[in-house]
Amino acid sequence: MTAPLSLSTRILLALAGFFGLFYLAMGVLWLVAPVVAAGALGASLLQGTGFVTQLGDSASFFFCSGLFMLLGVLRRNASLLFAGGLLIGLVAPVRLLAWQVYEAPLTLEPIVAEVVTFLVLIAAARAVRSNQVQGVRT
């Protein structure tokens, strides 16, 4: 039996669910309107086999991260929440690497969004795990 969720845990799970819906929607958008999805990210579509790779990688990245988040919320599963957060959270250091090593533009807004998503998901995972431990003790 699990302990009742605290208000802070419920808020974190609600935020995680919001992020999950957003990233899942972005994954679907890549499938149904890739021009719009790329534009929302400030990117342009590649041509030929590059387009196929861009579409497949982008759609699956957003779809899977959003699905992990939503399943983590619905099942109150810390591992799924962590996986969804990690997928998004690791994009920020890669953006910084691209900026430093390859002289790519520094894109602060997406970095902030990715870090916030990561922090919320990690906090939600910890809260869920803590709730499960408390439920076992009672």
PDB file of C-alpha atoms in Angstrom:
ATOM      1  CA  MET A   1       0.000   0.000   0.000  1.00  0.00           C
ATOM      2  CA  THR A   2       1.364   3.413  -0.900  1.00  0.00           C
ATOM      3  CA  ALA A   3       1.146   6.520   1.216  1.00  0.00           C
ATOM      4  CA  PRO A   4      -1.113   9.376   0.064  1.00  0.00           C
ATOM      5  CA  LEU A   5       0.693  11.823  -2.194  1.00  0.00           C
ATOM      6  CA  SER A   6       1.765  15.123  -0.718  1.00  0.00           C
ATOM      7  CA  LEU A   7       0.731  18.370  -2.394  1.00  0.00           C
ATOM      8  CA  SER A   8       4.270  18.942  -3.657  1.00  0.00           C
ATOM      9  CA  THR A   9       4.371  15.459  -5.208  1.00  0.00           C
ATOM     10  CA  ARG A  10       1.017  16.022  -6.889  1.00  0.00           C
ATOM     11  CA  ILE A  11       2.247  19.350  -8.286  1.00  0.00           C
ATOM     12  CA  LEU A  12       5.449  17.744  -9.588  1.00  0.00           C
ATOM     13  CA  LEU A  13       3.476  14.926 -11.207  1.00  0.00           C
ATOM     14  CA  ALA A  14       1.095  17.441 -12.799  1.00  0.00           C
ATOM     15  CA  LEU A  15       4.056  19.380 -14.223  1.00  0.00           C
ATOM     16  CA  ALA A  16       5.647  16.144 -15.414  1.00  0.00           C
ATOM     17  CA  GLY A  17       2.366  15.209 -17.093  1.00  0.00           C
ATOM     18  CA  PHE A  18       2.215  18.607 -18.793  1.00  0.00           C
ATOM     19  CA  PHE A  19       5.751  18.171 -20.103  1.00  0.00           C
ATOM     20  CA  GLY A  20       4.914  14.635 -21.191  1.00  0.00           C
ATOM     21  CA  LEU A  21       1.925  15.827 -23.204  1.00  0.00           C
ATOM     22  CA  PHE A  22       4.001  18.609 -24.753  1.00  0.00           C
ATOM     23  CA  TYR A  23       6.846  16.331 -25.848  1.00  0.00           C
ATOM     24  CA  LEU A  24       4.450  13.641 -27.045  1.00  0.00           C
ATOM     25  CA  ALA A  25       2.644  16.283 -29.120  1.00  0.00           C
ATOM     26  CA  MET A  26       5.972  17.401 -30.583  1.00  0.00           C
ATOM     27  CA  GLY A  27       6.678  13.810 -31.594  1.00  0.00           C
ATOM     28  CA  VAL A  28       3.320  13.535 -33.321  1.00  0.00           C
ATOM     29  CA  LEU A  29       3.872  16.945 -34.951  1.00  0.00           C
ATOM     30  CA  TRP A  30       7.094  15.657 -36.490  1.00  0.00           C
ATOM     31  CA  LEU A  31       5.061  12.873 -38.113  1.00  0.00           C
ATOM     32  CA  VAL A  32       2.124  14.931 -39.399  1.00  0.00           C
ATOM     33  CA  ALA A  33       3.724  18.331 -40.086  1.00  0.00           C
ATOM     34  CA  PRO A  34       7.528  18.115 -40.136  1.00  0.00           C
ATOM     35  CA  VAL A  35       7.912  21.615 -41.593  1.00  0.00           C
ATOM     36  CA  VAL A  36       5.982  23.076 -38.652  1.00  0.00           C
ATOM     37  CA  ALA A  37       7.863  20.942 -36.120  1.00  0.00           C
ATOM     38  CA  ALA A  38      11.248  21.936 -37.521  1.00  0.00           C
ATOM     39  CA  GLY A  39      10.220  25.585 -37.622  1.00  0.00           C
ATOM     40  CA  ALA A  40       9.117  25.463 -33.982  1.00  0.00           C
ATOM     41  CA  LEU A  41      12.662  24.398 -33.122  1.00  0.00           C
ATOM     42  CA  GLY A  42      14.297  27.003 -35.342  1.00  0.00           C
ATOM     43  CA  ALA A  43      15.510  24.296 -37.726  1.00  0.00           C
ATOM     44  CA  SER A  44      15.069  23.606 -41.396  1.00  0.00           C
ATOM     45  CA  LEU A  45      14.331  20.262 -42.954  1.00  0.00           C
ATOM     46  CA  LEU A  46      17.170  18.318 -44.485  1.00  0.00           C
ATOM     47  CA  GLN A  47      16.946  16.727 -47.917  1.00  0.00           C
ATOM     48  CA  GLY A  48      17.135  13.112 -49.094  1.00  0.00           C
ATOM     49  CA  THR A  49      18.319  10.516 -46.594  1.00  0.00           C
ATOM     50  CA  GLY A  50      19.087  13.325 -44.150  1.00  0.00           C
ATOM     51  CA  PHE A  51      15.366  14.122 -44.057  1.00  0.00           C
ATOM     52  CA  VAL A  52      14.468  10.514 -43.289  1.00  0.00           C
ATOM     53  CA  THR A  53      17.022  10.430 -40.477  1.00  0.00           C
ATOM     54  CA  GLN A  54      15.912  13.825 -39.129  1.00  0.00           C
ATOM     55  CA  LEU A  55      12.249  12.815 -39.188  1.00  0.00           C
ATOM     56  CA  GLY A  56      12.811   9.398 -37.629  1.00  0.00           C
ATOM     57  CA  ASP A  57      15.198  10.591 -34.936  1.00  0.00           C
ATOM     58  CA  SER A  58      13.217  13.689 -34.024  1.00  0.00           C
ATOM     59  CA  ALA A  59       9.802  12.028 -33.966  1.00  0.00           C
ATOM     60  CA  SER A  60      11.024   9.060 -31.937  1.00  0.00           C
ATOM     61  CA  PHE A  61      13.021  11.265 -29.527  1.00  0.00           C
ATOM     62  CA  PHE A  62      10.073  13.494 -28.679  1.00  0.00           C
ATOM     63  CA  PHE A  63       7.503  10.699 -28.761  1.00  0.00           C
ATOM     64  CA  CYS A  64       9.515   8.386 -26.495  1.00  0.00           C
ATOM     65  CA  SER A  65      10.505  11.056 -23.995  1.00  0.00           C
ATOM     66  CA  GLY A  66       6.890  12.232 -23.735  1.00  0.00           C
ATOM     67  CA  LEU A  67       5.634   8.663 -23.442  1.00  0.00           C
ATOM     68  CA  PHE A  68       8.146   7.888 -20.676  1.00  0.00           C
ATOM     69  CA  MET A  69       6.989  10.985 -18.803  1.00  0.00           C
ATOM     70  CA  LEU A  70       3.292  10.220 -19.148  1.00  0.00           C
ATOM     71  CA  LEU A  71       3.680   6.564 -18.236  1.00  0.00           C
ATOM     72  CA  GLY A  72       5.832   7.586 -15.274  1.00  0.00           C
ATOM     73  CA  VAL A  73       3.079   9.893 -14.059  1.00  0.00           C
ATOM     74  CA  LEU A  74       0.237   7.441 -14.650  1.00  0.00           C
ATOM     75  CA  ARG A  75       2.060   4.478 -13.106  1.00  0.00           C
ATOM     76  CA  ARG A  76       3.876   6.570 -10.499  1.00  0.00           C
ATOM     77  CA  ASN A  77       7.074   4.976 -11.762  1.00  0.00           C
ATOM     78  CA  ALA A  78      10.253   6.836 -10.825  1.00  0.00           C
ATOM     79  CA  SER A  79      12.394   5.012 -13.395  1.00  0.00           C
ATOM     80  CA  LEU A  80      10.170   6.079 -16.276  1.00  0.00           C
ATOM     81  CA  LEU A  81      10.119   9.673 -15.024  1.00  0.00           C
ATOM     82  CA  PHE A  82      13.891   9.623 -14.751  1.00  0.00           C
ATOM     83  CA  ALA A  83      14.269   8.186 -18.274  1.00  0.00           C
ATOM     84  CA  GLY A  84      12.046  10.886 -19.777  1.00  0.00           C
ATOM     85  CA  GLY A  85      13.877  13.619 -17.903  1.00  0.00           C
ATOM     86  CA  LEU A  86      17.279  12.276 -18.852  1.00  0.00           C
ATOM     87  CA  LEU A  87      16.407  12.118 -22.548  1.00  0.00           C
ATOM     88  CA  ILE A  88      15.490  15.800 -22.556  1.00  0.00           C
ATOM     89  CA  GLY A  89      18.070  16.912 -19.997  1.00  0.00           C
ATOM     90  CA  LEU A  90      21.048  15.596 -21.942  1.00  0.00           C
ATOM     91  CA  VAL A  91      20.211  17.827 -24.893  1.00  0.00           C
ATOM     92  CA  ALA A  92      21.329  20.958 -23.000  1.00  0.00           C
ATOM     93  CA  PRO A  93      24.987  19.928 -22.511  1.00  0.00           C
ATOM     94  CA  VAL A  94      25.157  18.799 -26.135  1.00  0.00           C
ATOM     95  CA  ARG A  95      23.905  22.236 -27.232  1.00  0.00           C
ATOM     96  CA  LEU A  96      26.638  23.822 -25.109  1.00  0.00           C
ATOM     97  CA  LEU A  97      29.189  21.463 -26.607  1.00  0.00           C
ATOM     98  CA  ALA A  98      28.067  22.415 -30.125  1.00  0.00           C
ATOM     99  CA  TRP A  99      28.398  26.086 -29.196  1.00  0.00           C
ATOM    100  CA  GLN A 100      31.898  25.676 -27.751  1.00  0.00           C
ATOM    101  CA  VAL A 101      33.409  23.137 -30.139  1.00  0.00           C
ATOM    102  CA  TYR A 102      31.634  23.825 -33.431  1.00  0.00           C
ATOM    103  CA  GLU A 103      30.864  27.536 -32.995  1.00  0.00           C
ATOM    104  CA  ALA A 104      27.131  26.899 -33.301  1.00  0.00           C
ATOM    105  CA  PRO A 105      24.801  29.650 -32.089  1.00  0.00           C
ATOM    106  CA  LEU A 106      24.170  29.698 -28.328  1.00  0.00           C
ATOM    107  CA  THR A 107      20.466  28.928 -27.895  1.00  0.00           C
ATOM    108  CA  LEU A 108      19.641  29.845 -24.305  1.00  0.00           C
ATOM    109  CA  GLU A 109      15.833  29.532 -24.437  1.00  0.00           C
ATOM    110  CA  PRO A 110      15.796  25.840 -25.399  1.00  0.00           C
ATOM    111  CA  ILE A 111      18.598  25.118 -22.923  1.00  0.00           C
ATOM    112  CA  VAL A 112      16.578  26.677 -20.100  1.00  0.00           C
ATOM    113  CA  ALA A 113      13.469  24.687 -21.136  1.00  0.00           C
ATOM    114  CA  GLU A 114      15.466  21.454 -21.223  1.00  0.00           C
ATOM    115  CA  VAL A 115      17.080  22.085 -17.841  1.00  0.00           C
ATOM    116  CA  VAL A 116      13.725  22.984 -16.263  1.00  0.00           C
ATOM    117  CA  THR A 117      12.135  19.849 -17.734  1.00  0.00           C
ATOM    118  CA  PHE A 118      15.027  17.745 -16.453  1.00  0.00           C
ATOM    119  CA  LEU A 119      14.853  19.232 -12.940  1.00  0.00           C
ATOM    120  CA  VAL A 120      11.064  18.797 -12.697  1.00  0.00           C
ATOM    121  CA  LEU A 121      11.236  15.183 -13.883  1.00  0.00           C
ATOM    122  CA  ILE A 122      14.096  14.308 -11.534  1.00  0.00           C
ATOM    123  CA  ALA A 123      12.257  15.942  -8.629  1.00  0.00           C
ATOM    124  CA  ALA A 124       9.069  14.053  -9.553  1.00  0.00           C
ATOM    125  CA  ALA A 125      11.000  10.775  -9.766  1.00  0.00           C
ATOM    126  CA  ARG A 126      12.527  11.372  -6.341  1.00  0.00           C
ATOM    127  CA  ALA A 127       9.150  12.299  -4.861  1.00  0.00           C
ATOM    128  CA  VAL A 128       7.527   9.168  -6.294  1.00  0.00           C
ATOM    129  CA  ARG A 129      10.362   6.981  -5.047  1.00  0.00           C
ATOM    130  CA  SER A 130      10.144   8.598  -1.590  1.00  0.00           C
ATOM    131  CA  ASN A 131       6.378   8.032  -1.552  1.00  0.00           C
ATOM    132  CA  GLN A 132       6.870   4.367  -2.435  1.00  0.00           C
ATOM    133  CA  VAL A 133       9.402   3.911   0.360  1.00  0.00           C
ATOM    134  CA  GLN A 134       7.075   5.572   2.859  1.00  0.00           C
ATOM    135  CA  GLY A 135       4.214   3.358   1.684  1.00  0.00           C
ATOM    136  CA  VAL A 136       6.298   0.241   2.330  1.00  0.00           C
ATOM    137  CA  ARG A 137       7.184   1.390   5.858  1.00  0.00           C
ATOM    138  CA  THR A 138       3.600   2.038   6.958  1.00  0.00           C
TER     139      THR A 138
END
